[in-house]
Amino acid sequence: MSNPFTIPVIGEQKYSVLCADIIIENDKGEILIEKTGVGPMTDKWILSGGYVHVDDDNIQSAALRSVREEVGLDVELTHLVDVFGDPESKPAADTRFYAVQVLYVARPKAGSICQVPTATIKEYKWVKPGNILWTRMGFNHKKLVKRYLEKKRRGELMPAKRSFFSDHFGKEYLYEKNDYMHTIVMGIVLNENNEVLLAHRAQDPFKGHWDFPGGHMYVHESIEECLKREVMEELGVECEIGKLFQVYSDKGMSPRFARAMILYFITLKSEKFVKNIEMDDFKYFPLDQLPENLAYHTEGSLHDIKKYIEQK
């Protein structure tokens, strides 16, 4: 059994560490909290969750694994709440390193019950949401609960259901760098005809393929700072960041390393794109007439964008 509190090996800490946090809600509207028995928050109450392993099929499977390991519960993910990533945020997600948190909502599967204690959790309890705000919690988990309650009240929770690139699920996949999951932040740009902007890659991997603008997030920057920097580097223009769309992190989407692609809607301040060493062309495509040469197996995410627009 893996230990969710083991610090991932990140070389010289150049990149952030991805983790999944889960708000598990029962049919009474109560939320599951756990008292830890290991790590920096020993004897503190926390939400369920853990760090993503490079051999997980994706972040969702890491979330399900973490809940099962911690409290022996089988759950179904129902909604994506938000993604948290800011090295200056207080309280920190983890004081040992920069953690990017993907927050989901889940419900227990029929007949599944908590089985505690485990290797990492001493006890658990179901708590009414209002009472959690008066509970002393570890990490920044009280902040996560507040964000969940705010988004739930405003009807802004996103369905967890999405398209998957499942070719390598349940199989060993050896990346060129088999170390940890990288955080990638990308932008969805739609014009007045709901055509999507893609950029033509001038570098490997996927040289000659079309891709969303965006890229790697480093340890010194927030999600927003990363996306603004990457759009400037790849398109040569400034942007404003809108709502979160979805997170795609399926095994084998990149041959180089495990990656989580966090997708946001963005608005560009100019259409005067500048060719560069990363991108050598730019084009808007109708979502039903996409090019065949798409980078990083993004067909599923583009299908989901098309479906989202049709349902608006």
Coordinates of C-alpha atoms in Angstrom, one line a residue:
M1 CA 0.0 0.0 0.0
S2 CA 1.4 3.4 -1.0
N3 CA 1.7 6.3 1.5
P4 CA -0.1 9.4 0.3
F5 CA 2.1 11.5 2.6
T6 CA 5.4 10.4 1.0
I7 CA 7.0 13.4 -0.7
P8 CA 7.3 12.8 -4.4
V9 CA 10.8 13.1 -5.9
I10 CA 11.0 16.2 -8.0
G11 CA 14.7 16.6 -8.8
E12 CA 15.5 20.2 -7.9
Q13 CA 11.9 21.1 -7.3
K14 CA 11.5 22.8 -10.8
Y15 CA 7.9 21.9 -11.1
S16 CA 4.8 21.6 -8.9
V17 CA 3.4 18.3 -7.5
L18 CA -0.1 17.3 -8.5
C19 CA -2.6 15.9 -5.9
A20 CA -6.2 15.0 -5.9
D21 CA -8.5 16.1 -3.1
I22 CA -12.0 14.7 -2.7
I23 CA -15.0 16.0 -0.9
I24 CA -17.0 12.8 -0.2
E25 CA -20.7 13.6 0.5
N26 CA -23.2 11.0 1.6
D27 CA -27.0 10.9 0.9
K28 CA -27.5 13.0 4.1
G29 CA -25.4 15.9 2.7
E30 CA -22.6 15.1 5.3
I31 CA -19.0 15.4 4.3
L32 CA -16.3 12.8 5.3
I33 CA -13.3 14.0 7.2
E34 CA -10.4 11.9 8.4
K35 CA -7.9 12.1 11.2
T36 CA -4.4 11.5 10.0
G37 CA -1.9 9.2 11.7
V38 CA 1.2 10.1 9.7
G39 CA 2.9 13.0 8.0
P40 CA 3.0 16.7 8.9
M41 CA -0.6 16.9 9.8
T42 CA -0.7 13.9 12.3
D43 CA -3.8 14.1 14.5
K44 CA -5.4 16.8 12.3
W45 CA -8.7 16.4 10.4
I46 CA -8.4 16.5 6.6
L47 CA -10.3 15.6 3.4
S48 CA -9.5 12.4 1.6
G49 CA -6.9 12.5 -1.2
G50 CA -3.3 12.0 -2.1
Y51 CA -0.6 12.6 -4.6
V52 CA -0.8 11.4 -8.2
H53 CA 1.6 8.6 -9.1
V54 CA 3.2 8.4 -12.5
D55 CA 1.6 4.9 -13.0
D56 CA -1.9 6.1 -12.2
D57 CA -4.2 6.0 -15.3
N58 CA -5.1 9.6 -14.6
I59 CA -5.9 12.0 -11.7
Q60 CA -9.4 10.5 -11.4
S61 CA -7.9 7.0 -10.8
A62 CA -5.5 8.5 -8.3
A63 CA -8.4 10.0 -6.4
L64 CA -10.3 6.7 -6.3
R65 CA -7.1 4.9 -5.2
S66 CA -6.4 7.4 -2.5
V67 CA -9.9 7.1 -0.9
R68 CA -9.7 3.3 -1.0
E69 CA -6.2 3.2 0.6
E70 CA -7.1 5.8 3.3
V71 CA -10.5 4.7 4.4
G72 CA -11.4 1.5 2.4
L73 CA -14.3 3.2 0.7
D74 CA -15.3 2.8 -3.0
V75 CA -16.6 6.1 -4.4
E76 CA -17.8 7.6 -7.7
L77 CA -16.6 11.0 -8.7
T78 CA -19.5 13.2 -9.6
H79 CA -18.1 16.8 -10.1
L80 CA -15.0 18.8 -10.6
V81 CA -14.9 21.7 -8.2
D82 CA -11.8 23.7 -9.0
V83 CA -8.0 23.6 -9.4
F84 CA -5.8 25.3 -6.8
G85 CA -2.2 26.4 -7.7
D86 CA -0.5 29.4 -6.2
P87 CA 2.9 29.2 -4.4
E88 CA 2.0 32.3 -2.4
S89 CA -1.3 31.0 -1.1
K90 CA -1.8 30.8 2.7
P91 CA -2.4 28.4 4.2
A92 CA -0.2 26.3 1.9
A93 CA -1.5 23.1 0.3
D94 CA 1.6 21.5 1.7
T95 CA 4.4 23.2 3.5
R96 CA 7.1 20.8 2.2
F97 CA 6.7 21.7 -1.5
Y98 CA 4.4 23.4 -4.1
A99 CA 1.3 21.3 -4.6
V100 CA -1.3 21.8 -7.3
Q101 CA -4.7 20.5 -6.1
V102 CA -7.5 19.2 -8.2
L103 CA -10.7 19.1 -6.1
Y104 CA -13.5 16.6 -6.9
V105 CA -16.8 15.8 -5.3
A106 CA -17.6 12.1 -4.8
R107 CA -20.4 9.9 -3.4
P108 CA -19.9 6.4 -1.8
K109 CA -20.9 3.5 -4.0
A110 CA -23.9 1.4 -2.7
G111 CA -22.9 -1.0 0.0
S112 CA -19.4 0.4 0.5
I113 CA -18.4 1.5 4.0
C114 CA -15.4 3.0 5.6
Q115 CA -12.8 0.6 7.1
V116 CA -10.6 2.5 9.5
P117 CA -8.0 2.5 11.0
T118 CA -5.6 2.1 8.0
A119 CA -1.9 2.7 7.5
T120 CA -2.5 6.4 7.3
I121 CA -5.9 7.2 8.9
K122 CA -6.7 6.8 12.6
E123 CA -10.4 7.6 12.5
Y124 CA -13.2 9.3 10.4
K125 CA -16.5 11.0 10.8
W126 CA -19.3 12.4 8.7
V127 CA -19.9 16.1 9.4
K128 CA -22.5 18.6 8.3
P129 CA -20.9 21.2 6.0
G130 CA -21.6 24.1 8.3
N131 CA -19.8 22.3 11.2
I132 CA -16.7 21.7 9.1
L133 CA -16.1 25.4 9.0
W134 CA -15.7 25.3 12.8
T135 CA -13.4 22.3 12.7
R136 CA -9.6 22.6 13.0
M137 CA -8.4 21.1 9.8
G138 CA -5.0 20.4 8.3
F139 CA -3.3 21.7 5.2
N140 CA -5.6 24.2 3.4
H141 CA -8.6 21.9 3.5
K142 CA -11.0 24.3 5.1
K143 CA -10.4 26.6 2.2
L144 CA -11.3 23.7 -0.2
V145 CA -14.6 23.1 1.6
K146 CA -15.5 26.8 1.4
R147 CA -14.8 26.8 -2.3
Y148 CA -17.0 23.7 -2.8
L149 CA -19.9 25.2 -0.8
E150 CA -19.6 28.5 -2.7
K151 CA -19.7 26.8 -6.1
K152 CA -22.4 24.5 -5.1
R153 CA -24.6 27.4 -4.0
R154 CA -24.0 29.2 -7.2
G155 CA -24.6 26.1 -9.4
E156 CA -21.1 26.2 -10.8
L157 CA -19.9 22.7 -10.1
M158 CA -18.7 21.0 -13.3
P159 CA -19.6 17.4 -14.1
A160 CA -16.7 15.0 -13.6
K161 CA -17.7 13.1 -16.7
R162 CA -15.4 13.7 -19.7
S163 CA -13.8 12.0 -22.7
F164 CA -10.9 9.7 -22.0
F165 CA -7.8 8.6 -23.9
S166 CA -7.9 5.0 -22.6
D167 CA -5.4 3.2 -24.9
H168 CA -2.9 2.7 -22.0
F169 CA -5.2 2.2 -19.0
G170 CA -4.3 -0.6 -16.8
K171 CA -1.0 -1.1 -18.6
E172 CA 2.6 -0.2 -17.8
Y173 CA 3.7 2.9 -19.8
L174 CA 7.3 3.9 -19.8
Y175 CA 7.7 7.7 -20.4
E176 CA 11.0 9.2 -21.5
K177 CA 11.0 10.8 -18.1
N178 CA 9.3 8.4 -15.8
D179 CA 9.4 10.6 -12.7
Y180 CA 6.1 12.4 -11.8
M181 CA 3.0 14.1 -13.4
H182 CA 3.7 17.5 -14.9
T183 CA 1.2 20.4 -14.7
I184 CA 0.3 21.8 -18.1
V185 CA -2.0 24.9 -18.3
M186 CA -3.7 25.5 -21.7
G187 CA -6.2 28.0 -23.1
I188 CA -9.4 27.5 -25.1
V189 CA -9.9 30.5 -27.5
L190 CA -13.2 30.6 -29.4
N191 CA -14.2 33.2 -32.0
E192 CA -17.6 34.6 -32.7
N193 CA -18.4 31.5 -34.8
N194 CA -17.4 29.2 -32.0
E195 CA -14.3 28.1 -34.0
V196 CA -11.4 27.1 -31.8
L197 CA -7.9 28.5 -32.1
L198 CA -5.1 26.0 -32.5
A199 CA -1.3 26.6 -32.9
H200 CA 0.9 24.6 -35.2
R201 CA 3.8 23.0 -33.3
A202 CA 7.4 23.7 -34.6
Q203 CA 9.1 21.4 -32.1
D204 CA 9.0 17.8 -30.9
P205 CA 7.1 16.0 -29.6
F206 CA 4.3 16.2 -32.1
K207 CA 6.1 18.6 -34.4
G208 CA 3.8 19.5 -37.3
H209 CA 0.7 18.9 -35.2
W210 CA -2.0 21.3 -34.0
D211 CA -2.3 22.1 -30.3
F212 CA -3.9 24.4 -27.7
P213 CA -1.7 27.4 -26.6
G214 CA -0.2 26.8 -23.2
G215 CA 2.5 24.8 -21.5
H216 CA 4.4 23.8 -18.3
M217 CA 3.8 25.5 -15.0
Y218 CA 7.0 26.1 -12.9
V219 CA 7.4 26.0 -9.2
H220 CA 7.5 29.8 -8.8
E221 CA 4.3 30.7 -10.6
S222 CA 0.6 30.4 -10.2
I223 CA -1.8 28.7 -12.7
E224 CA -2.9 32.1 -13.9
E225 CA 0.7 33.4 -14.2
C226 CA 1.7 30.3 -16.1
L227 CA -1.1 30.5 -18.7
K228 CA -0.5 34.2 -19.3
R229 CA 3.2 33.7 -19.8
E230 CA 2.7 30.7 -22.1
V231 CA 0.1 32.5 -24.3
M232 CA 2.5 35.4 -24.7
E233 CA 5.4 33.0 -25.6
E234 CA 3.4 30.9 -28.1
L235 CA 1.0 33.5 -29.6
G236 CA 2.8 36.8 -28.9
V237 CA -0.3 38.4 -27.3
E238 CA -1.8 39.0 -23.9
C239 CA -4.9 37.2 -22.6
E240 CA -7.5 37.3 -19.8
I241 CA -8.4 34.0 -18.1
G242 CA -12.0 32.9 -17.8
K243 CA -13.6 29.8 -16.3
L244 CA -12.1 26.4 -15.8
F245 CA -13.3 23.9 -18.4
Q246 CA -11.8 20.5 -17.4
V247 CA -8.6 18.6 -16.5
Y248 CA -7.2 15.9 -18.8
S249 CA -4.5 13.6 -17.5
D250 CA -4.8 10.2 -19.2
K251 CA -1.8 7.9 -19.3
G252 CA 0.2 8.1 -22.5
M253 CA -1.1 11.4 -23.8
S254 CA 2.5 12.5 -24.1
P255 CA 5.5 10.2 -24.8
R256 CA 7.8 12.3 -22.7
F257 CA 6.1 12.3 -19.3
A258 CA 2.8 12.0 -17.4
R259 CA 0.9 15.3 -17.7
A260 CA -2.2 16.9 -16.5
M261 CA -3.7 19.4 -19.0
I262 CA -5.7 22.0 -17.1
L263 CA -8.0 23.8 -19.7
Y264 CA -9.4 27.3 -19.2
F265 CA -11.4 29.5 -21.5
I266 CA -9.3 32.6 -22.3
T267 CA -9.9 35.9 -24.2
L268 CA -7.1 37.3 -26.3
K269 CA -6.4 41.1 -26.2
S270 CA -5.1 41.0 -29.8
E271 CA -5.1 38.7 -32.9
K272 CA -1.7 39.8 -34.1
F273 CA 0.0 36.5 -33.6
V274 CA 3.7 36.2 -33.7
K275 CA 5.4 33.0 -35.1
N276 CA 8.2 31.7 -32.9
I277 CA 10.4 28.7 -32.2
E278 CA 7.5 26.8 -30.6
M279 CA 4.6 27.7 -32.9
D280 CA 4.9 28.5 -36.6
D281 CA 1.2 28.9 -37.6
F282 CA -2.1 29.8 -36.1
K283 CA -5.6 29.0 -37.3
Y284 CA -9.3 28.9 -36.2
F285 CA -11.0 25.6 -36.9
P286 CA -14.7 24.7 -36.8
L287 CA -15.2 22.1 -34.1
D288 CA -16.7 19.7 -36.7
Q289 CA -13.8 20.2 -39.1
L290 CA -10.7 19.6 -37.0
P291 CA -7.4 18.6 -38.5
E292 CA -6.3 15.0 -38.2
N293 CA -2.9 15.8 -36.9
L294 CA -3.8 16.9 -33.3
A295 CA -1.0 17.0 -30.7
Y296 CA -1.1 15.0 -27.4
H297 CA -4.3 13.1 -28.3
T298 CA -6.6 16.1 -27.6
E299 CA -9.4 14.8 -29.8
G300 CA -11.4 14.0 -26.6
S301 CA -11.1 17.4 -25.1
L302 CA -12.1 19.1 -28.4
H303 CA -15.1 16.7 -28.6
D304 CA -16.1 17.8 -25.1
I305 CA -15.8 21.5 -26.0
K306 CA -18.0 21.0 -29.0
K307 CA -20.6 19.2 -26.8
Y308 CA -20.4 21.9 -24.2
I309 CA -21.1 24.6 -26.8
E310 CA -24.0 22.7 -28.3
Q311 CA -25.6 22.3 -24.8
K312 CA -25.3 26.0 -23.8

